Coordinates of C-alpha atoms (C1' of nucleotides) in Angstrom, one line a residue:
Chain A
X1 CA 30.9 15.1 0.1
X2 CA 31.0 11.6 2.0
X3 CA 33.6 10.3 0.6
X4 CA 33.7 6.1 -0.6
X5 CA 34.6 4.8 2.7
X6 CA 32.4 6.6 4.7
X7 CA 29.1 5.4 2.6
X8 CA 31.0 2.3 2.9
X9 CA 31.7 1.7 6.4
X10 CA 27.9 3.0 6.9
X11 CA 26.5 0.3 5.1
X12 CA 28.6 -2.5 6.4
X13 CA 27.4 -1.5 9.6
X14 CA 23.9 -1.6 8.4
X15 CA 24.5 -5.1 7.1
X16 CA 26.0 -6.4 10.4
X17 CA 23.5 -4.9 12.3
X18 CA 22.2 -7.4 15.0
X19 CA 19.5 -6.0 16.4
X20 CA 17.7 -2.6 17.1
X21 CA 20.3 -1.1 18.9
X22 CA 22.9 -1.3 16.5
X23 CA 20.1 0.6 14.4
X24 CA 20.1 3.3 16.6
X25 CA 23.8 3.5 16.9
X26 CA 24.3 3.4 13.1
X27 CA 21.9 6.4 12.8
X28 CA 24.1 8.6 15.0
X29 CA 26.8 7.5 13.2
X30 CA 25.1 8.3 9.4
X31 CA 24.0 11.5 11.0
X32 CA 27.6 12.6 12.0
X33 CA 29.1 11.0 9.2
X34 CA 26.8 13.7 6.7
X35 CA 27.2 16.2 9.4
X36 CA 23.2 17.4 9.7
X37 CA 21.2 18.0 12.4
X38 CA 19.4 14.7 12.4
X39 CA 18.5 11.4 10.7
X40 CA 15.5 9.5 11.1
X41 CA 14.2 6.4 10.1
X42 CA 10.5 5.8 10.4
X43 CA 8.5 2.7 10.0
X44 CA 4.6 3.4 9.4
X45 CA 2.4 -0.3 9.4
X46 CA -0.4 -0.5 7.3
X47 CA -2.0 -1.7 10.6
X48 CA -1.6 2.2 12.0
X49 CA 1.7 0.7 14.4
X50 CA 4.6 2.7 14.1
X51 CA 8.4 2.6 15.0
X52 CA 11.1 5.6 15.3
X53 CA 14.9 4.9 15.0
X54 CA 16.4 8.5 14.9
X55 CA 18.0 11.2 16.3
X56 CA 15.5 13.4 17.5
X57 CA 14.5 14.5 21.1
X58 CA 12.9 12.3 23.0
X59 CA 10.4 15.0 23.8
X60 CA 9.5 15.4 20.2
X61 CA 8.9 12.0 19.4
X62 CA 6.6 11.1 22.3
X63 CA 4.6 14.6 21.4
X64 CA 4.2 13.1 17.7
X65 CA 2.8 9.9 19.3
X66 CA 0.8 11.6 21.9
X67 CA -0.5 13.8 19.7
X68 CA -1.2 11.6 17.0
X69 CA 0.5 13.8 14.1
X70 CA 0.8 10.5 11.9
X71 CA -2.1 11.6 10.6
X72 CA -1.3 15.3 10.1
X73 CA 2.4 15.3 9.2
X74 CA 2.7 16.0 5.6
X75 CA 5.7 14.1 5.1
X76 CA 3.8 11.1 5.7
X77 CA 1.1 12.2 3.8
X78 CA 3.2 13.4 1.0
X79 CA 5.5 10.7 0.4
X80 CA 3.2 8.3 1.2
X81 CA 2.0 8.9 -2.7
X82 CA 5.6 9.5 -4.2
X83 CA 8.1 7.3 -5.1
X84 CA 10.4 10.0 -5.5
X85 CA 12.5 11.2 -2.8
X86 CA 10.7 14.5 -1.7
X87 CA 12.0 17.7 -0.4
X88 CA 10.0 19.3 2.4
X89 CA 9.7 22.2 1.0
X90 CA 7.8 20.8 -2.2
X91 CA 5.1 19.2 0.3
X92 CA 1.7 21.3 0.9
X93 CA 1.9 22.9 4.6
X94 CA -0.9 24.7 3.6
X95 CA -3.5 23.5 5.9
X96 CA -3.4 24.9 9.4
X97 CA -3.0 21.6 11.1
X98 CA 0.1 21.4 9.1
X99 CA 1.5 24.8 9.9
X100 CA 0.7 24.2 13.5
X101 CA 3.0 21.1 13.4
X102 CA 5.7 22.6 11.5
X103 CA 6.1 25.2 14.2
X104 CA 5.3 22.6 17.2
X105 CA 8.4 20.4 15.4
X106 CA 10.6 23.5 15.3
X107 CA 10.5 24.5 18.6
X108 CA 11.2 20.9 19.4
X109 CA 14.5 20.9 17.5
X110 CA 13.7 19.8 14.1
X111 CA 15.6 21.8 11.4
X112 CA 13.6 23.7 8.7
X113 CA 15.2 21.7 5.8
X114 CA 14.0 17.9 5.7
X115 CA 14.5 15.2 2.7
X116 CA 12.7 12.1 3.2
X117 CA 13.2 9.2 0.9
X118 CA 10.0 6.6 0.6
X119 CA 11.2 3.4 1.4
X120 CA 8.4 0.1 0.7
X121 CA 8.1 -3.2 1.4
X122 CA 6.2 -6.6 1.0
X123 CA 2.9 -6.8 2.4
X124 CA 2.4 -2.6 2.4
X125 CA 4.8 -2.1 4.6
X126 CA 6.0 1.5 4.4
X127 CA 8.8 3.7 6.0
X128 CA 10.7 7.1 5.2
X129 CA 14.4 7.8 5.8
X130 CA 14.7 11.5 7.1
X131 CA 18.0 13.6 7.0
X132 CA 16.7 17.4 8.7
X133 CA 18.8 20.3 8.8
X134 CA 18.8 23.6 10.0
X135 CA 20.1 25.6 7.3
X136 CA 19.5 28.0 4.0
X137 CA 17.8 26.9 1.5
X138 CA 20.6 26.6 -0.9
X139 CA 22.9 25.0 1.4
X140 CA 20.7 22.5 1.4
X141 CA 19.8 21.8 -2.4
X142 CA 23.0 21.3 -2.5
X143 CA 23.2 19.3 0.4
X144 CA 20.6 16.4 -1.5
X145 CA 22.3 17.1 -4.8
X146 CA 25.5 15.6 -3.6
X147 CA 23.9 13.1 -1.2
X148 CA 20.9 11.8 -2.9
X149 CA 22.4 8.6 -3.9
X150 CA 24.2 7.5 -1.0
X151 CA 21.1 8.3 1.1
X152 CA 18.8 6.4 -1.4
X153 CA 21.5 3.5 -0.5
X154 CA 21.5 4.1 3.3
X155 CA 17.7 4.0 3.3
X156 CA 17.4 1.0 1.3
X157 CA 19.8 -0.8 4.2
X158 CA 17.8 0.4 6.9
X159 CA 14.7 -1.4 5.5
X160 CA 16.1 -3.6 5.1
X161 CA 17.6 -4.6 8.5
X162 CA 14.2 -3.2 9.8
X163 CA 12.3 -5.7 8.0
X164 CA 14.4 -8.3 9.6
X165 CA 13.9 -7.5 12.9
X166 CA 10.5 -7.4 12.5
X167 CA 8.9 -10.5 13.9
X168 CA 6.0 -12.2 12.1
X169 CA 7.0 -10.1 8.8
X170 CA 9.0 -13.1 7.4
X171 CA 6.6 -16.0 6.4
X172 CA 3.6 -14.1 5.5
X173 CA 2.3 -15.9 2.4
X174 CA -1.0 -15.9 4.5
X175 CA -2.0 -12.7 3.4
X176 CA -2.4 -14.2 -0.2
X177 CA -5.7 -14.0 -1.2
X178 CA -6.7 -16.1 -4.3
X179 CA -7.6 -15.1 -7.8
X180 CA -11.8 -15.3 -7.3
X181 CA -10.9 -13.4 -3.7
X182 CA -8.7 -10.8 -5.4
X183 CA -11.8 -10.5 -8.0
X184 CA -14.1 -9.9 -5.1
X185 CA -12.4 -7.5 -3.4
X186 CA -11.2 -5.5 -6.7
X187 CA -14.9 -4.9 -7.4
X188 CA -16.4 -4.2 -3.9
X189 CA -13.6 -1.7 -3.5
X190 CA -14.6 0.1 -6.9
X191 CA -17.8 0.8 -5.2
X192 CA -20.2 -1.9 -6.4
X193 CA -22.6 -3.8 -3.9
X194 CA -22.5 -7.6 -3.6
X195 CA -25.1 -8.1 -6.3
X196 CA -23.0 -6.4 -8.7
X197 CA -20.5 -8.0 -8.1
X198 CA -22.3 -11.3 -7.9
X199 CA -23.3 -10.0 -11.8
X200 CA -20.1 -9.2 -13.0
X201 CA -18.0 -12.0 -12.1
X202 CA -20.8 -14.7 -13.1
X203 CA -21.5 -16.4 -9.9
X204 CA -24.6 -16.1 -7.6
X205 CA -24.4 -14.1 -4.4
X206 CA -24.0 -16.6 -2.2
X207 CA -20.7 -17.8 -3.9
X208 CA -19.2 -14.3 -3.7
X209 CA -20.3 -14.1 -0.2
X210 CA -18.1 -16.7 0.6
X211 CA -15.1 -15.2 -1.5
X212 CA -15.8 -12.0 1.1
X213 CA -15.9 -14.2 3.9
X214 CA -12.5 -16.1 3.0
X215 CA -10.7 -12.9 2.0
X216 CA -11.7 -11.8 5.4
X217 CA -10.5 -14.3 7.3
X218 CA -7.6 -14.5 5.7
X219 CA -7.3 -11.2 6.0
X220 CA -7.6 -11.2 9.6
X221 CA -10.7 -8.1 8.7
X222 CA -13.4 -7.5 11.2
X223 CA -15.6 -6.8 7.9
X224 CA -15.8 -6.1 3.9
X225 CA -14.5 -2.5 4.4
X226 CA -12.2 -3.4 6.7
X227 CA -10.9 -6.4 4.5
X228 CA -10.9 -4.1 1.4
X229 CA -8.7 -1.5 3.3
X230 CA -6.1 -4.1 4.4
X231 CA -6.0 -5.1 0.9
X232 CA -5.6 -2.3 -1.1
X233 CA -2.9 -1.6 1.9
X234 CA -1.1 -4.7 1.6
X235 CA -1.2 -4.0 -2.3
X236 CA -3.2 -7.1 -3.2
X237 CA -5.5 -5.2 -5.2
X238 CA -5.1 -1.8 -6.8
X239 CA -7.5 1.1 -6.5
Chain B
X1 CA 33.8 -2.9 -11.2
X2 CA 32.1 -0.5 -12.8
X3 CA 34.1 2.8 -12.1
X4 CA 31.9 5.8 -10.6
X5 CA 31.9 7.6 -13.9
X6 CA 29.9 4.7 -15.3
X7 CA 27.3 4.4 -12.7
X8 CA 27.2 8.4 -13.0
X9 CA 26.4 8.6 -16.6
X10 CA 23.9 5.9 -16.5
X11 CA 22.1 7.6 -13.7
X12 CA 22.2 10.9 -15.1
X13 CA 20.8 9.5 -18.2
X14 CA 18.2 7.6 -16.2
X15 CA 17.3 10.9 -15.0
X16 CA 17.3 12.7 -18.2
X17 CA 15.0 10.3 -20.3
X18 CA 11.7 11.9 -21.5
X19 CA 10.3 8.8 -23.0
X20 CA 9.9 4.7 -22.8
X21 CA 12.3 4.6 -26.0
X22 CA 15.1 6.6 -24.0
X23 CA 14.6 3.8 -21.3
X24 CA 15.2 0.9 -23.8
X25 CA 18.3 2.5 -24.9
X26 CA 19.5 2.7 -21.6
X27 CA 18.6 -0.9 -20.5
X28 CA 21.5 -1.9 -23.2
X29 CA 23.8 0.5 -22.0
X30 CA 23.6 -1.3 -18.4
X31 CA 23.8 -4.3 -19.8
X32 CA 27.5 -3.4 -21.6
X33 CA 28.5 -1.4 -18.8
X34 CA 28.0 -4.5 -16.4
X35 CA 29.3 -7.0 -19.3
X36 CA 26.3 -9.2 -18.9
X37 CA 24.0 -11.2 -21.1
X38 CA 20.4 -9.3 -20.0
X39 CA 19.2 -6.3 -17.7
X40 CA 15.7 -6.7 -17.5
X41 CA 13.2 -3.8 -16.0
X42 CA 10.0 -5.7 -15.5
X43 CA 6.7 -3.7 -14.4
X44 CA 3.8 -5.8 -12.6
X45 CA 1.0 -4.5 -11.8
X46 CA -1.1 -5.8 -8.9
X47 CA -4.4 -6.4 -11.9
X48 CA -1.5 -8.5 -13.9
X49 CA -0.8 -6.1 -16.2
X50 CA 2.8 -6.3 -17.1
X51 CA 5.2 -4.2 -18.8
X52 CA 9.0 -5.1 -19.5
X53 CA 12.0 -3.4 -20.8
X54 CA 14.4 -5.6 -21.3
X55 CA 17.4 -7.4 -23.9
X56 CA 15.9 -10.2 -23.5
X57 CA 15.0 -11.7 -26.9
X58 CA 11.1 -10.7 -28.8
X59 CA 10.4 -14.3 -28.8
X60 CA 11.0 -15.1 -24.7
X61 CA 9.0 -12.1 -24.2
X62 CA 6.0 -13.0 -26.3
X63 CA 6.4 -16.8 -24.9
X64 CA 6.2 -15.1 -21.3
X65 CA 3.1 -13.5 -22.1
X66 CA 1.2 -16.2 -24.3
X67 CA 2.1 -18.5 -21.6
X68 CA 1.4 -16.1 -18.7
X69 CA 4.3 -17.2 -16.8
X70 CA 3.7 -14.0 -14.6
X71 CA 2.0 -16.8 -12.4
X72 CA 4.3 -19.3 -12.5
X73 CA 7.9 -17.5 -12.3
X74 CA 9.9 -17.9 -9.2
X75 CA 11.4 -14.7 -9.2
X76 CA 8.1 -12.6 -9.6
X77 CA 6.7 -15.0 -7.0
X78 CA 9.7 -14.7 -4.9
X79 CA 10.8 -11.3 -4.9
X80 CA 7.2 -9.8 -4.4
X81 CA 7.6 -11.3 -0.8
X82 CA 11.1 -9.9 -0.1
X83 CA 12.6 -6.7 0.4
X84 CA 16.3 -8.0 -0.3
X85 CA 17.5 -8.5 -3.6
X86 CA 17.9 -11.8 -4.6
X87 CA 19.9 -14.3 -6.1
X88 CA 17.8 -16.6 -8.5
X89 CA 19.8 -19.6 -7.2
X90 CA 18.0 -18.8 -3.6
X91 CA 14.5 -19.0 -5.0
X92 CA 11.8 -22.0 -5.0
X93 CA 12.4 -23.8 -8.1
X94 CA 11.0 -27.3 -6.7
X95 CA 7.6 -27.4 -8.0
X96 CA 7.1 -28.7 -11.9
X97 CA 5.8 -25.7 -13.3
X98 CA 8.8 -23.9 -11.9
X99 CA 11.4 -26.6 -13.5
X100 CA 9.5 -26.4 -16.8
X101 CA 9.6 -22.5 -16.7
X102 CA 13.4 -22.1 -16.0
X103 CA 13.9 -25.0 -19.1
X104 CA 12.2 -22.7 -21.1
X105 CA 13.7 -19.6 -20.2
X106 CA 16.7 -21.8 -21.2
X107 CA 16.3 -22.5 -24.1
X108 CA 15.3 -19.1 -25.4
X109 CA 18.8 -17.4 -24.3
X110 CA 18.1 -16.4 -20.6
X111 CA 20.8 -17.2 -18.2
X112 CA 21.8 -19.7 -15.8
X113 CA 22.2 -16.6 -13.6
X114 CA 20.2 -14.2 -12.3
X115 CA 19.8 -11.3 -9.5
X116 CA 16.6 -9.8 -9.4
X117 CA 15.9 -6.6 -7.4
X118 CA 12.6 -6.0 -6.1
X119 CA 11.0 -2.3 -6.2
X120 CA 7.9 -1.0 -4.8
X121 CA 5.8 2.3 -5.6
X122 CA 3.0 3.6 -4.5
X123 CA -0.1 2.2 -4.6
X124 CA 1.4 -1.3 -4.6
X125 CA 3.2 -0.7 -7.7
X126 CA 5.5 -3.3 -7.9
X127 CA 8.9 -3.8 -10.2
X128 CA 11.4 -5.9 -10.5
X129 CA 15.2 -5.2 -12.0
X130 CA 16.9 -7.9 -13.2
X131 CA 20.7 -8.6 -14.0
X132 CA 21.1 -11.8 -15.9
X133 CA 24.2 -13.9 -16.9
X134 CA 25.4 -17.3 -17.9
X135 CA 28.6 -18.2 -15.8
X136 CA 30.1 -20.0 -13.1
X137 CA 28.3 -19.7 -9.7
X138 CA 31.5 -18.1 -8.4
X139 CA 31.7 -15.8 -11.0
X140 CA 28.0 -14.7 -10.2
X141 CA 28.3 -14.0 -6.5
X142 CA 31.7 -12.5 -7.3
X143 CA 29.4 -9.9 -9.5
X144 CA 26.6 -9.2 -7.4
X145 CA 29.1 -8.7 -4.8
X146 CA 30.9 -5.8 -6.4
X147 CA 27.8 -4.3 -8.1
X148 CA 25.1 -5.0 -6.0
X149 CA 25.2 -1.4 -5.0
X150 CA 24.7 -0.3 -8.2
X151 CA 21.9 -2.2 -9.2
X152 CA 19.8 -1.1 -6.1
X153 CA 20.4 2.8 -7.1
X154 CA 20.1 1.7 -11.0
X155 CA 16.8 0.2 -10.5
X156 CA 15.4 3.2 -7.9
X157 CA 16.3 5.6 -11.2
X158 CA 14.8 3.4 -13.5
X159 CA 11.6 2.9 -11.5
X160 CA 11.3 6.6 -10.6
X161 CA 11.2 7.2 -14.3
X162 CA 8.8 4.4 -15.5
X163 CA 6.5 5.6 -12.8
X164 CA 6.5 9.1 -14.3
X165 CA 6.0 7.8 -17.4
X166 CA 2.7 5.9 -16.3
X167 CA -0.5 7.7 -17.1
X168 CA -2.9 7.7 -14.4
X169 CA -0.3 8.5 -11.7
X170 CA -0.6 12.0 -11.8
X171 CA -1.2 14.3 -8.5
X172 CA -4.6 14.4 -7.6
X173 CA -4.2 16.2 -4.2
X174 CA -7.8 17.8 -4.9
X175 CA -10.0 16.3 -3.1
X176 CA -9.3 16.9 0.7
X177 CA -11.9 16.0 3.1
X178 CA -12.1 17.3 6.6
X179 CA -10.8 15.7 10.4
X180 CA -13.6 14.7 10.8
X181 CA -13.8 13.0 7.8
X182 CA -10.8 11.8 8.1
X183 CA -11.1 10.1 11.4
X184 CA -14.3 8.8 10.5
X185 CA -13.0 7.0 7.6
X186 CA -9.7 5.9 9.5
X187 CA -11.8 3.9 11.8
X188 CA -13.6 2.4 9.3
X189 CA -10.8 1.5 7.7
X190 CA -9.6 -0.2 10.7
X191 CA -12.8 -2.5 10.5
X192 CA -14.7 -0.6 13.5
X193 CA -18.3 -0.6 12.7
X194 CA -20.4 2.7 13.1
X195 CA -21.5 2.5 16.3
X196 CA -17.7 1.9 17.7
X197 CA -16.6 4.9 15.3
X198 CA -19.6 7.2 16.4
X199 CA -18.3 6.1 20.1
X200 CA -14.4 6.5 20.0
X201 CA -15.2 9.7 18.4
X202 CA -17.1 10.6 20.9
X203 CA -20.4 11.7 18.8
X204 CA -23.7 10.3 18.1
X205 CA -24.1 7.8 15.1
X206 CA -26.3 10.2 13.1
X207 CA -23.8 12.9 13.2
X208 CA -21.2 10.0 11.9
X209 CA -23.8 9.1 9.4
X210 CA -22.9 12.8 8.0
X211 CA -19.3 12.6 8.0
X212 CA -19.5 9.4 5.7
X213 CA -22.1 10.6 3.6
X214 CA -20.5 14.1 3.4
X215 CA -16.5 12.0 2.8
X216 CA -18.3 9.6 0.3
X217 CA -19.7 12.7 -1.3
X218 CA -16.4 14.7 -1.8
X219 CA -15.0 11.1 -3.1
X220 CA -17.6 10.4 -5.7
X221 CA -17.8 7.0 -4.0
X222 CA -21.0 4.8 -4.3
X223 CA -20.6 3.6 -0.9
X224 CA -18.7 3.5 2.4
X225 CA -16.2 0.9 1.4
X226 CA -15.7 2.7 -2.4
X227 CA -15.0 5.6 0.1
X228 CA -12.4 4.0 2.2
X229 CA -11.0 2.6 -0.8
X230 CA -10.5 5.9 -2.3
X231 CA -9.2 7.6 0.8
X232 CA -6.7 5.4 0.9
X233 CA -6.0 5.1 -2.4
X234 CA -6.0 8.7 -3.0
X235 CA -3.5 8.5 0.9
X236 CA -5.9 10.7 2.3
X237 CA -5.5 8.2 5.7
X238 CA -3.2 5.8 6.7
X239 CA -3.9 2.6 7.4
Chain C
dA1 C1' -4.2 -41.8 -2.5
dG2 C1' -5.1 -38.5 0.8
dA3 C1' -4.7 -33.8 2.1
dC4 C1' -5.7 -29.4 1.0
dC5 C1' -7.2 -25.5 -1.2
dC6 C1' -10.2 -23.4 -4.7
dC7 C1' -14.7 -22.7 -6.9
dT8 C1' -19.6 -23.2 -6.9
dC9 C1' -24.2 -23.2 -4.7
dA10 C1' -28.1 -23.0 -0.6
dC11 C1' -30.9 -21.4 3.9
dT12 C1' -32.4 -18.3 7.9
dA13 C1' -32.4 -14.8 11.3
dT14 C1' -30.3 -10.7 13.0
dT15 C1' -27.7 -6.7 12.7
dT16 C1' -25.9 -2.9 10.2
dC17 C1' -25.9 0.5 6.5
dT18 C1' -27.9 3.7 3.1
dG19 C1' -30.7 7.5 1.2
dG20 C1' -34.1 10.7 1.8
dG21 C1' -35.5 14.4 4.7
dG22 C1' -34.5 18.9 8.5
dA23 C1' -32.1 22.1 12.1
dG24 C1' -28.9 24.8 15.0
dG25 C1' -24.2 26.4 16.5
dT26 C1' -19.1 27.7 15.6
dG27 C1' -15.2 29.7 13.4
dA28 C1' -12.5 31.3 9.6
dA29 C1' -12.1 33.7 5.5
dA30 C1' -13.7 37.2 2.1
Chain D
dT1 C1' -20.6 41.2 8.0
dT2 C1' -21.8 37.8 5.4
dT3 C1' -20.7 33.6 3.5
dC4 C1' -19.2 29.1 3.8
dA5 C1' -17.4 25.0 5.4
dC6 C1' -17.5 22.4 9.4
dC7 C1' -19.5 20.1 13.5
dT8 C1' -23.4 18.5 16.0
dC9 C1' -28.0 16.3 16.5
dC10 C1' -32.7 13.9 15.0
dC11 C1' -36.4 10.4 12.3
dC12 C1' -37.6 6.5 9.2
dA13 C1' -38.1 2.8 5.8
dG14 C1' -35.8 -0.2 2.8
dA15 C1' -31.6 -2.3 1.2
dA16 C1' -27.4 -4.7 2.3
dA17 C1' -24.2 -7.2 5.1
dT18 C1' -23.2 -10.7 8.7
dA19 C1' -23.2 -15.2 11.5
dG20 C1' -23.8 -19.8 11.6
dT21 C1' -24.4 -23.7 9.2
dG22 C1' -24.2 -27.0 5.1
dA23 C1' -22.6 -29.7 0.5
dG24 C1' -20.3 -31.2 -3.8
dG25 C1' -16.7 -31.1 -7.8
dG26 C1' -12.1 -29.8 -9.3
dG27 C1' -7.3 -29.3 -9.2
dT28 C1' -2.4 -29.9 -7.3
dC29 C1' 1.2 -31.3 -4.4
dT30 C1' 3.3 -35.0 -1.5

DNA sequence: AGACCCCTCACTATTTCTGGGGAGGTGAAA
DNA sequence: TTTCACCTCCCCAGAAATAGTGAGGGGTCT
């Protein structure tokens, strides 16, 4: 197990971080420090953007951008539902597109054992904290038995500094949408039509159109569906 | 500082709780464990709906809700924003209804201290954990200091198990819908119209026509944005 | 007291989406 | 081998959303 000062020195350097590189130092470091094949952080924007801090090949991560397996890797997909920290192996690789990246990723390096912590932020912002393995399966339950926490911790840092880095994350009260607006876009994403919504919240049709229009502005949304999706994204509204 | 034994057995019986009542029995254990006046677990969802778990006394939690203070407290308002946990004492408390709030609070036993820790979930689940104290402002950051730690992983557990606890949350993997499908409502998410969709996809509009209608089938959606709503909801795409 | 945001209502013309149809080809699974 | 889900294409009429304006009353914060 890592011992105290390990987790401790980990997460001082996390909290002293000054920019991106220091990121990518500290992940060598965390992925030395727990002795596994690799650690990855991965930020996922609602907006589709994406950023890797890890230690995988470069190879392999400009395949997953080239080929576009944000949308097929089951991790994302998986965790992206969960709270709970997820073991790979509990994910559904069933489909082929899966399988077919699970084999692409192993001959690019990545281990067959994978725990990936969901990590959240204001404004929808999402990322998952990797550590991958190449090892039997019991090694590694025991592996996130006896790490768990700390990595819960580690991850939780990373964010955190992420988030700072992040330009144009900080003062984002912008995206607040206001009570009538939330109404709007609550009821249009439950699948009624203006004129139901109109109905239900008591207003004519042309006063919700301008709730749709405001929330959609401020939104920054080319149109309704658009402004719905970056809403239920951003968590403004639930589904 | 709480000794790792401590931290262990509230986490362990974090983990073992089968019901709300187990929670609320914990909450006081934390709040002996860290000698302090209140931990607070405070659930808010994105439609307003609230739930708390807390040591706080009956009467400051009914006064909360009569008074709907969810829309006037700082520290909802401030920690829904932030990643970072937060010291109270860091928070906007300049505007009137803020001032009148915290007098409030006061006077029905919460505080002069407080670090709050924010906590996200899927679906823009959103929590807050909150340690609460009357002391010295030395005292307090000497406390957050040393258990600041310990909160973060005490309020992961704690949300982890709410979240299971929450009907309505349960996996509905079932309804898959195809790449296609999938790209077409990715796109739309994104705000492209049909005609740009049909075109980056590199297909006519009809056949687009029958990926949406075929998607908004699968999802028992009314219409295309109820659709995208649902596949994102239901984190069948990305956005 | 002025600035600013929120809520409410109105018009017109144009573009886009929806809900019915029908039809052929491919590939994987049973 | 058949079945079944998937991908591709087509028509049309009616319903819905969008763009570009406008205006007035209410509240809050500085």
């Amino acid at each position: 197990m890592v011992d105290l000062d390990k987790l401790d020195r980990i997460l001082k350097r996390l909290e002293e971080a000054s920019g991106l590189e220091d990121l990518f130092r500290v992940i060598y470091e965390i992925r030395d420090a727990f002795a596994i094949d690799h650690a990855v952080y991965h930020w996922v924007d609602s907006k589709g953007e994406q950023y890797g801090c890890g230690t995988y090949s470069v190879a392999w991560k400009e395949r997953y951008l080239a080929r576009n397996y944000l949308r097929v890797d089951p991790v994302i997909i998986g965790c992206y539902t969960r709270f709970h920290p997820v073991d790979w192996k509990r994910l559904d690789w069933s489909s082929k597109a899966a399988r077919e990246f699970l084999a692409d990723a192993h001959e690019h390096g990545v281990g067959n054992q994978g725990y990936s912590i969901p990590i959240r932020g204001p404004n929808g912002q999402f990322a998952l904290f990797t550590a991958n393995h190449n090892c039997p399966d019991e090694d590694w339950a025991e592996f996130f038995e006896a790490h768990g926490r700390d990595l819960i911790l580690i991850a939780h840092y990373f964010n955190r500094k992420a988030l700072e880095f992040e330009p144009g994350r900080a003062p984002e009260q912008s995206r607040q949408l206001s009570p009538r607006e939330v109404d709007a876009m609550t009821l249009l994403a439950m699948g009624y039509n203006r004129a139901q919504v109109a109905d239900a919240l008591a207003i004519s049709e042309h006063t919700l159109r301008v709730y749709i229009e405001s929330a959609r502005f401020k939104l920054g949304a080319l149109n309704t569906t658009h402004a719905v999706a970056r809403a239920i994204g951003c968590g403004l509204i639930v589904v």
